[in-house]
Short mmCIF file of C-alpha atoms in Angstrom, two decimals:
data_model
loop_
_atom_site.label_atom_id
_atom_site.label_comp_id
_atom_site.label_asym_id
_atom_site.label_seq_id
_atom_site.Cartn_x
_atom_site.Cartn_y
_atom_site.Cartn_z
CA UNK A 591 0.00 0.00 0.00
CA UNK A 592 1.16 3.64 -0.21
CA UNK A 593 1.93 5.44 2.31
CA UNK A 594 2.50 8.56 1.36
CA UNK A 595 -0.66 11.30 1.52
CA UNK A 596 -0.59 12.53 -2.42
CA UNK A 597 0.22 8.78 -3.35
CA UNK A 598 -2.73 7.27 -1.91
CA UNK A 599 -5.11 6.34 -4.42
CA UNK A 600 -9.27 5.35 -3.66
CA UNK A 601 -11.65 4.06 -6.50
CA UNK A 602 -15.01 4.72 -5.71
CA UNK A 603 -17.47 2.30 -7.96
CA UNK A 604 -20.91 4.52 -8.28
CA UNK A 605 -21.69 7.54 -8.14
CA UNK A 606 -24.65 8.24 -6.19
CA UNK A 607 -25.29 9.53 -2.99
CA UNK A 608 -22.16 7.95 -1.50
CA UNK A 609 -20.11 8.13 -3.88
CA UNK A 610 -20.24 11.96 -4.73
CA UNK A 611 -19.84 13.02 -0.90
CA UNK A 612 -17.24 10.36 -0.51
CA UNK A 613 -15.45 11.86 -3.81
CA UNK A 614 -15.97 15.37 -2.80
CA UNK A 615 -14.31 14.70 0.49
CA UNK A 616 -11.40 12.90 -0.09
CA UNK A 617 -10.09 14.89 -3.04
CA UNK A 618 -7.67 17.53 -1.41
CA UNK A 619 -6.57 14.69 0.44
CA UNK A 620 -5.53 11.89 -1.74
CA UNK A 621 -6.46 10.59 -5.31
CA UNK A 622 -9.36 9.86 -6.16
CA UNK A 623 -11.26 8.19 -9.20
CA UNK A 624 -15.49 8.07 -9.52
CA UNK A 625 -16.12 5.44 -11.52
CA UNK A 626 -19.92 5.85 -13.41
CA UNK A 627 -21.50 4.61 -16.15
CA UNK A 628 -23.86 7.68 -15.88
CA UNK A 629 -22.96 11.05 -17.17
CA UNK A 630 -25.49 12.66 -14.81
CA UNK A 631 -26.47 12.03 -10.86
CA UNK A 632 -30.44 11.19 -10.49
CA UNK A 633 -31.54 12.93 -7.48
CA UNK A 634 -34.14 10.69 -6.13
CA UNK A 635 -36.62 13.13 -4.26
CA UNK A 636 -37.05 15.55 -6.96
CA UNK A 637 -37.08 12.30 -9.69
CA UNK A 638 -40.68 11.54 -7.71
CA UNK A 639 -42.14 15.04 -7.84
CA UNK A 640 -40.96 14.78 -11.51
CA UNK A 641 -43.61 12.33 -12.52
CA UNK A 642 -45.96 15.08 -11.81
CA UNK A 643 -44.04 18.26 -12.81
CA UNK A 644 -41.57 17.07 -15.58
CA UNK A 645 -39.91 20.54 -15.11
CA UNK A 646 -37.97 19.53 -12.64
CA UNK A 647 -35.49 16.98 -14.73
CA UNK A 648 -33.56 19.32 -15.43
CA UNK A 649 -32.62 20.12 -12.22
CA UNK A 650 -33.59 16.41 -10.74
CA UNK A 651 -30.34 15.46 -13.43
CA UNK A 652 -27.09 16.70 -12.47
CA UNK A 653 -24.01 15.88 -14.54
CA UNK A 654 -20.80 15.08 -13.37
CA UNK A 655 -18.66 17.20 -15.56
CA UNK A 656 -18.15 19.84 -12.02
CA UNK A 657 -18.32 17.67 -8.93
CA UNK A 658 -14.29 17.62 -8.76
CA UNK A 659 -11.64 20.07 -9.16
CA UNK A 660 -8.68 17.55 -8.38
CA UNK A 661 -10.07 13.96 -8.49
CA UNK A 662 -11.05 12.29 -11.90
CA UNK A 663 -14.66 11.64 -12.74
CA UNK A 664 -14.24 7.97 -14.98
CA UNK A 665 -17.45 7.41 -17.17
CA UNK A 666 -17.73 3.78 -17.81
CA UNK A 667 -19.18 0.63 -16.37
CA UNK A 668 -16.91 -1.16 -13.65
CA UNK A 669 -16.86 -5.29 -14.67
CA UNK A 670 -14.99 -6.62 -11.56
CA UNK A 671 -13.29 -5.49 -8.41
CA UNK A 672 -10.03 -7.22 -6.62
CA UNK A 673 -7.33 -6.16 -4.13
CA UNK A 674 -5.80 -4.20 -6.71
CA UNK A 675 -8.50 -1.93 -8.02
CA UNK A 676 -11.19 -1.66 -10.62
CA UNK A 677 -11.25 -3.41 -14.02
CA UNK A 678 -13.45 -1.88 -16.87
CA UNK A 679 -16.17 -2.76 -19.33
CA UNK A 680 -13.59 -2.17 -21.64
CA UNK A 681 -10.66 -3.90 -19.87
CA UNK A 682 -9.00 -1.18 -18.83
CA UNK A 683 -7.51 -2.00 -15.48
CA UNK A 684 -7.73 1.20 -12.70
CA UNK A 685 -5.23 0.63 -10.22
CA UNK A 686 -5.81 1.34 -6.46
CA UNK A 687 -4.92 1.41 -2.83
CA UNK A 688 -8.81 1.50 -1.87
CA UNK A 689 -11.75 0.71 -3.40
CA UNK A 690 -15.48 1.44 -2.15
CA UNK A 691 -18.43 -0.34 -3.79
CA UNK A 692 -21.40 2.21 -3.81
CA UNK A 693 -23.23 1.21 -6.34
CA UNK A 694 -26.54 1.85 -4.71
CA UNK A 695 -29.99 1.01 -5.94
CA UNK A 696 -32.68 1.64 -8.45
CA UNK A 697 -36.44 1.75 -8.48
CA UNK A 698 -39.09 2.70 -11.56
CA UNK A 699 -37.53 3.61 -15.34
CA UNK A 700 -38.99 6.93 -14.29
CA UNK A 701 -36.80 7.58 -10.76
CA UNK A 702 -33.93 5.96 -12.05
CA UNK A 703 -32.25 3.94 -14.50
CA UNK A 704 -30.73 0.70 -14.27
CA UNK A 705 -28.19 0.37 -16.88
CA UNK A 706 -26.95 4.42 -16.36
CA UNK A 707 -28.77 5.80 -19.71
CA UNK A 708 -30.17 9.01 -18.66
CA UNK A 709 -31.65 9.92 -21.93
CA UNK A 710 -33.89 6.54 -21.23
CA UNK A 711 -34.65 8.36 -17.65
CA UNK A 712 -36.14 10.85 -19.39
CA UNK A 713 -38.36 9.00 -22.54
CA UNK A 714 -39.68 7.05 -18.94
CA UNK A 715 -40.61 10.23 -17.19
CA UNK A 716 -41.99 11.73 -20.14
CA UNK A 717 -44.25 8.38 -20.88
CA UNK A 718 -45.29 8.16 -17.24
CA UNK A 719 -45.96 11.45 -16.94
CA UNK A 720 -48.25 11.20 -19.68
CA UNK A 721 -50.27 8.28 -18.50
CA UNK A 722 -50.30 9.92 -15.30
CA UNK A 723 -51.94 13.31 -16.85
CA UNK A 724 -54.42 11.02 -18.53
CA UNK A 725 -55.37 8.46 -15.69
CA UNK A 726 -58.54 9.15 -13.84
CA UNK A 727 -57.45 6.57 -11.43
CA UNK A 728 -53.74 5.44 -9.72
CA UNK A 729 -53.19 2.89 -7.69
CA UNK A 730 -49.86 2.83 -6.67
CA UNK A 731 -48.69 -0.70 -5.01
CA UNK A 732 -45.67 0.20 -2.08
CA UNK A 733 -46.02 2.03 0.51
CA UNK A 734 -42.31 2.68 1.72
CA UNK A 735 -40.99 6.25 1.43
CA UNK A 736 -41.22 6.43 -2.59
CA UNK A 737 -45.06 5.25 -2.91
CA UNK A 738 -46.21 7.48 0.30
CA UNK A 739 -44.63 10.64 -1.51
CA UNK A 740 -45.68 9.75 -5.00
CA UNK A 741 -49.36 9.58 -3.52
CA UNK A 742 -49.19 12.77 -1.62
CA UNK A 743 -47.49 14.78 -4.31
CA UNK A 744 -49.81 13.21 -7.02
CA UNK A 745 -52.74 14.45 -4.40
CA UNK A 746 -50.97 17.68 -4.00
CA UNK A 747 -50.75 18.25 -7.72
CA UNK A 748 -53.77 16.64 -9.36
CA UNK A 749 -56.54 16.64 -6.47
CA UNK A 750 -59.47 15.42 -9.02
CA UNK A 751 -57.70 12.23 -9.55
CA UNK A 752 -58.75 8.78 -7.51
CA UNK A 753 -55.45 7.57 -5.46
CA UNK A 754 -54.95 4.50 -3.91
CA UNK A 755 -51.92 3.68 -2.29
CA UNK A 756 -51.19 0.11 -0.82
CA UNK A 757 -49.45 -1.33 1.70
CA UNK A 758 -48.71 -4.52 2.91
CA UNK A 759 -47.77 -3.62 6.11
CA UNK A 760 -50.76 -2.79 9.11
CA UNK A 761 -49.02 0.55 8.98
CA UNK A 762 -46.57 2.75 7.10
CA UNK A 763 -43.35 3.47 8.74
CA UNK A 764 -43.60 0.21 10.71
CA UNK A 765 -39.85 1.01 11.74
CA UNK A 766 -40.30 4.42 13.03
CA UNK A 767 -42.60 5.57 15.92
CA UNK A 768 -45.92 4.99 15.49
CA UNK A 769 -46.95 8.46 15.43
CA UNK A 770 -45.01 9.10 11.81
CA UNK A 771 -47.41 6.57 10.04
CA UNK A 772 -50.71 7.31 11.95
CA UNK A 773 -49.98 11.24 10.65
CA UNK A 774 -49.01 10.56 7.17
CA UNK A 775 -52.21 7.77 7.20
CA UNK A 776 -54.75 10.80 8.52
CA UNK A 777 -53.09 13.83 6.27
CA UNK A 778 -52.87 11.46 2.87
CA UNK A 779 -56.66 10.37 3.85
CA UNK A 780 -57.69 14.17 4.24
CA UNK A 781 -56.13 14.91 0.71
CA UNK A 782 -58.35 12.21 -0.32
CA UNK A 783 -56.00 9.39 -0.92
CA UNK A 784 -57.36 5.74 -0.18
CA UNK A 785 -55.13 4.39 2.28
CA UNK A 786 -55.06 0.27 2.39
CA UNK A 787 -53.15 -1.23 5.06
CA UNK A 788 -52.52 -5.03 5.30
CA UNK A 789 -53.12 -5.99 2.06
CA UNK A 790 -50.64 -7.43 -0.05
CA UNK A 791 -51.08 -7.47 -4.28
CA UNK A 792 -51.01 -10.66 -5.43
CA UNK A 793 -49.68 -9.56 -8.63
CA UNK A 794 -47.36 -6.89 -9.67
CA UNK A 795 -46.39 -5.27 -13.00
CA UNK A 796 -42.60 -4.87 -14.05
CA UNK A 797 -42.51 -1.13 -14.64
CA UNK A 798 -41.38 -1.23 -17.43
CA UNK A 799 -43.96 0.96 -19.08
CA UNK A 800 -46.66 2.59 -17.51
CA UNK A 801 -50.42 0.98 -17.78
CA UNK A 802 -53.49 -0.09 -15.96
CA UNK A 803 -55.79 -2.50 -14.97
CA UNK A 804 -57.28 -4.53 -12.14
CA UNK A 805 -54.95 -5.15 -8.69
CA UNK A 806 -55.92 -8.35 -6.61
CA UNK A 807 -55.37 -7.81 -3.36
CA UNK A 808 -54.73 -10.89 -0.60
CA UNK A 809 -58.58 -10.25 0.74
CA UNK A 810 -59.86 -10.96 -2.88
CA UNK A 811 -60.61 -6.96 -2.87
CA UNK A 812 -60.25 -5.80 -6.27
CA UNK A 813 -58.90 -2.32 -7.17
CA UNK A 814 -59.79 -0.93 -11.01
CA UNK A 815 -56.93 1.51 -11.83
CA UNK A 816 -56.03 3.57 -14.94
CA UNK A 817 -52.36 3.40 -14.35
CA UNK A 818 -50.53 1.03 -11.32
CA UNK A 819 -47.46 2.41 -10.15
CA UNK A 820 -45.38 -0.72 -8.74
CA UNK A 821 -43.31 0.71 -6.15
CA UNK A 822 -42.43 -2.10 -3.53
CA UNK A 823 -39.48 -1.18 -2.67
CA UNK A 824 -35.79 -0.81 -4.11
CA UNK A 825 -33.67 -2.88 -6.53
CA UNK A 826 -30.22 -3.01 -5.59
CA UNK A 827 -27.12 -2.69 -7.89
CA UNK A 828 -24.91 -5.63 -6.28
CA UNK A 829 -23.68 -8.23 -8.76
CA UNK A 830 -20.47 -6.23 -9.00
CA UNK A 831 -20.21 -7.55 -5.66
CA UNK A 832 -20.14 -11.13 -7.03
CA UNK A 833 -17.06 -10.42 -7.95
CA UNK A 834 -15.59 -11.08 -4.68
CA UNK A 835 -14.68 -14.26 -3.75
CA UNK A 836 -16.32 -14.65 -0.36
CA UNK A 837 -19.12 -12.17 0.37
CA UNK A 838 -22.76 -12.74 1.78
CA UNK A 839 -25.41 -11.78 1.67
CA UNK A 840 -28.35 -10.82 4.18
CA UNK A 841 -31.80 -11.62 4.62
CA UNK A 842 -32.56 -8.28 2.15
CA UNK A 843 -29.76 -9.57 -0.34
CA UNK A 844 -27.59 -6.65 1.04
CA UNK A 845 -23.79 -7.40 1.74
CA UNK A 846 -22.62 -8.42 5.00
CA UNK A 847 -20.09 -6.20 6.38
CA UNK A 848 -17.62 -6.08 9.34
CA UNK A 849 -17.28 -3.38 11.95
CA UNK A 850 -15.31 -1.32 9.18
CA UNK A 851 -17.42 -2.11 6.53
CA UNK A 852 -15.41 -4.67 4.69
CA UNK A 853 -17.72 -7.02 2.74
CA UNK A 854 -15.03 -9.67 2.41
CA UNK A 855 -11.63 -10.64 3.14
CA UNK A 856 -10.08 -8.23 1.24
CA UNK A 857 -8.52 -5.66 3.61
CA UNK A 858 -8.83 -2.49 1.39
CA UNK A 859 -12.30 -3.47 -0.13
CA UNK A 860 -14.99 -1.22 1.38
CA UNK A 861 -18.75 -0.94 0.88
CA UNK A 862 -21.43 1.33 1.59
CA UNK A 863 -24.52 2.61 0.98
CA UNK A 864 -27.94 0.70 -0.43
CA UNK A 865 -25.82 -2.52 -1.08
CA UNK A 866 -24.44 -2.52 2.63
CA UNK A 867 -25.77 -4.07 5.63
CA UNK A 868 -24.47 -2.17 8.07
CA UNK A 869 -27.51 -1.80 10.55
CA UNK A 870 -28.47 1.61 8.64
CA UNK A 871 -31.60 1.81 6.57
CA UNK A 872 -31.49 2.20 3.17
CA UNK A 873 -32.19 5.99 3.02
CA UNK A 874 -30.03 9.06 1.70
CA UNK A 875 -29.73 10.45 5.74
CA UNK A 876 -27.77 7.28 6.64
CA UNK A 877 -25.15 8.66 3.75
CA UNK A 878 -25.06 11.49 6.01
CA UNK A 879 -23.33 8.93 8.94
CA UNK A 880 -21.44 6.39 6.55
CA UNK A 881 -19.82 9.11 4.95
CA UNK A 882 -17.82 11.62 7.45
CA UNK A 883 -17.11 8.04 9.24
CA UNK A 884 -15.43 6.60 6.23
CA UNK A 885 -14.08 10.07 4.99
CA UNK A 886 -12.06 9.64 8.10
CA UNK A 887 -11.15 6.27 8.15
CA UNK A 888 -9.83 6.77 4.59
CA UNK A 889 -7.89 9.82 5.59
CA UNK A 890 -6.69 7.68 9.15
CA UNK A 891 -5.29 4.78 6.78
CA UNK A 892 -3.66 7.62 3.99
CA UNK A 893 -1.59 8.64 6.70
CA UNK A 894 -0.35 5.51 7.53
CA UNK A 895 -2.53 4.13 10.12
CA UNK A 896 -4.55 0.68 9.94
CA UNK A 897 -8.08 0.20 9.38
CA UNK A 898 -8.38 -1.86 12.73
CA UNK A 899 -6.63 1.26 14.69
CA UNK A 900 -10.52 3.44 14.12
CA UNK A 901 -13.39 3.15 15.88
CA UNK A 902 -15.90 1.15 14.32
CA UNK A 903 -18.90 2.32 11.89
CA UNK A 904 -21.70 3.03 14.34
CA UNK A 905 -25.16 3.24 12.51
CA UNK A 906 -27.74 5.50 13.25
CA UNK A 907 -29.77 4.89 16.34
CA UNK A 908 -32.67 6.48 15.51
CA UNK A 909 -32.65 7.47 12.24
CA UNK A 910 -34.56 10.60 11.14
CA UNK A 911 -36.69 10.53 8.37
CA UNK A 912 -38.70 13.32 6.14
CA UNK A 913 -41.86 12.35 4.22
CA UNK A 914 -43.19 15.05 2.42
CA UNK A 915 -46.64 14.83 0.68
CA UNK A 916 -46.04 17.41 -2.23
CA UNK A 917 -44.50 20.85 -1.39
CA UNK A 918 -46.74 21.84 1.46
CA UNK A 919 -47.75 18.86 3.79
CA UNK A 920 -45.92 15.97 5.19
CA UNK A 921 -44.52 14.53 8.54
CA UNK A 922 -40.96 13.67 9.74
CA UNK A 923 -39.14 11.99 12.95
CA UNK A 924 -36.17 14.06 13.90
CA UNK A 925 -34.32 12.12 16.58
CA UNK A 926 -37.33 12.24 19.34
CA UNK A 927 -40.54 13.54 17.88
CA UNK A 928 -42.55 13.47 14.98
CA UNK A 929 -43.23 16.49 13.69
CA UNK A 930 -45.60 18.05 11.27
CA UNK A 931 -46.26 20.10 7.92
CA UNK A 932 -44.18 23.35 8.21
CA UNK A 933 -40.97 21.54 9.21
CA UNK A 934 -41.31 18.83 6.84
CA UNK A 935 -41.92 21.35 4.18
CA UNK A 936 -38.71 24.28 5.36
CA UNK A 937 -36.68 21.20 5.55
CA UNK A 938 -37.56 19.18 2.30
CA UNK A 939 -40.76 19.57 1.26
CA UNK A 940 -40.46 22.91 -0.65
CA UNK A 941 -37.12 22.21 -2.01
CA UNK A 942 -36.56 18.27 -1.77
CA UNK A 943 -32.64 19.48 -1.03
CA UNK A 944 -32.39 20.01 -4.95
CA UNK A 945 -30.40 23.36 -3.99
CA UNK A 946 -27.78 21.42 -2.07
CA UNK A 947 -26.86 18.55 -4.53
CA UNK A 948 -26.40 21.10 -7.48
CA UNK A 949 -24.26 22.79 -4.91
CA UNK A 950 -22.04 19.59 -3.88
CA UNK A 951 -21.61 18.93 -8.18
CA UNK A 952 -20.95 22.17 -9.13
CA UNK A 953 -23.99 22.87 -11.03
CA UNK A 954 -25.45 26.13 -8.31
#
């Protein structure tokens, strides 16, 4: 390994939410290559608001071009990782001390894609949007943080349009305090939104394309929709992880890591993010923990010191969480209470923290 500070090269494998902080703080102090096969960072709020106000893409799609002054921003899809760095689509081999996996996850053609083509991000948005416009009826089947906030802004936005939102679960947020999902239940109810709790859809479209039709829920209750949203949860981006020898995997098919988020016996192999079980949810506040704590640990190791020598990764205890139900309403947990509408909007409701992530790449 290298030991001197300027010598010290990291490889970070995806740039999302992880990977751009990560970059962004390690560059004055070491190398640093972001490898993408993007040319543009999806943020993920403002990608849900954009199936109702397409306006926002441009803004939702950030490119890459400014994130770093010093480190080097590699467009191209990463084929296999080992002790020695990252190897390339097209075989090109980039060498490093340290490599971080944070590839991340994907959801809907519309939010994000799943191969890195943004131009196909936005023929999705513009074909969902569409159906959306013309739908009389949603139903949209996942009730985790991207189906409650599609159904609140779609409420928010288009209040003469029939929304049911479904959940398997006997109540959203089942992780959080209870308060958080009996608020969001009674606001999205009051904006006229059909809330179904403990019912699971027997069926469930690929998402593909948008369309409609009749959901079957585990009661035999049948729901007639013009367009079905699926949004059950998150699809992570992990088989670049089969490419080491002797990870495993969770219960949620996310990697097992140690205390120093290692997901295998490779010493200088880190992960984080979506794809790492590291007692964190999979939510963009718990890059606001992983990140500082490997910033350092990165730096510690630069400098000479070993990765056993730093404290741990502690995950968040409580995590806090903001749900906002269009630009106006919404609820969020912040530590020890649940709070309401104004907060939820000043904090990310209004903005949906498009203001700082065009900061952070350069784009302000």
């Amino acid at each position: 390994m290298a030991n001197e500070l300027g010598a010290v090269h990291v490889a970070i494998v995806g740039g999302g939410y992880v990977g751009v902080e990560l970059a962004k703080a390690l560059e004055s102090s070491m190398r640093v290559s972001l490898i993408e096969r993007a040319d543009a960072f999806t943020h993920a709020p403002a990608m849900i608001r954009a199936m109702v106000d397409p306006s926002l893409l441009d803004q939702a799609l950030i490119p890459y071009d400014r994130l770093m002054s010093k480190g080097q921003f590699i467009k191209a899809e990463a084929t296999s990782i080992d002790d020695a760095g990252v190897t390339l689509s097209d075989g090109t081999k980039v060498a490093a001390d340290y490599i971080v996996l944070a590839t991340g996850s994907g959801n809907l053609p519309a939010f994000k894609s799943a191969t890195g083509d943004i131009a196909g991000v936005r023929t999705a948005n513009a074909a969902w949007h569409r159906a959306l416009v013309d739908a009389s009826s949603v139903a949209i089947i996942g009730a985790g943080a991207v189906g409650t906030e599609l159904a609140g802004e779609i409420a928010s936005a288009m209040p003469g349009k029939s929304v049911s939102l479904i959940s398997s679960d006997e109540a959203l947020f089942p992780g959080f305090p209870q308060k958080l999902g009996a608020s969001l239940v009674s606001k999205l109810r009051a904006m006229s939104v059909d809330v179904i709790l403990g019912e699971r859809a027997t069926e469930l479209p690929d998402g593909t394309a948008p369309g409609g039709g009749t959901v079957t829920l585990s009661s035999g209750r049948t729901i007639a929709a013009d367009l079905i949203v699926p949004a059950v949860g998150a699809r992570l981006n992990i088989g670049l992880a089969d490419t080491l020898a002797d990870v495993k995997r969770a219960a949620d098919k996310r990697l097992v890591v140690d205390q120093w988020m290692r997901p295998s016996s490779l010493p200088n192999v880190f992960a984080a993010g979506d794809v790492a079980d590291n007692g964190d949810l999979m939510t963009i506040v718990a890059v606001s923990r992983q990140v500082p704590w490997l910033a350092k640990l990165l730096k510690a190791v630069a400098a000479g010191k070993s990765v056993e020598s730093q404290s741990p990764y502690k995950p968040w205890g409580k995590a806090p969480i903001l749900v906002p139900l269009g630009p106006k309403r919404g609820s969020s947990f912040l530590m020890i209470a649940t709070l309401g509408d104004w907060v939820t909007s000043m904090m990310k409701g209004r903005d949906l923290f498009i203001a700082k992530y065009r900061k952070l790449l350069g784009q302000s």
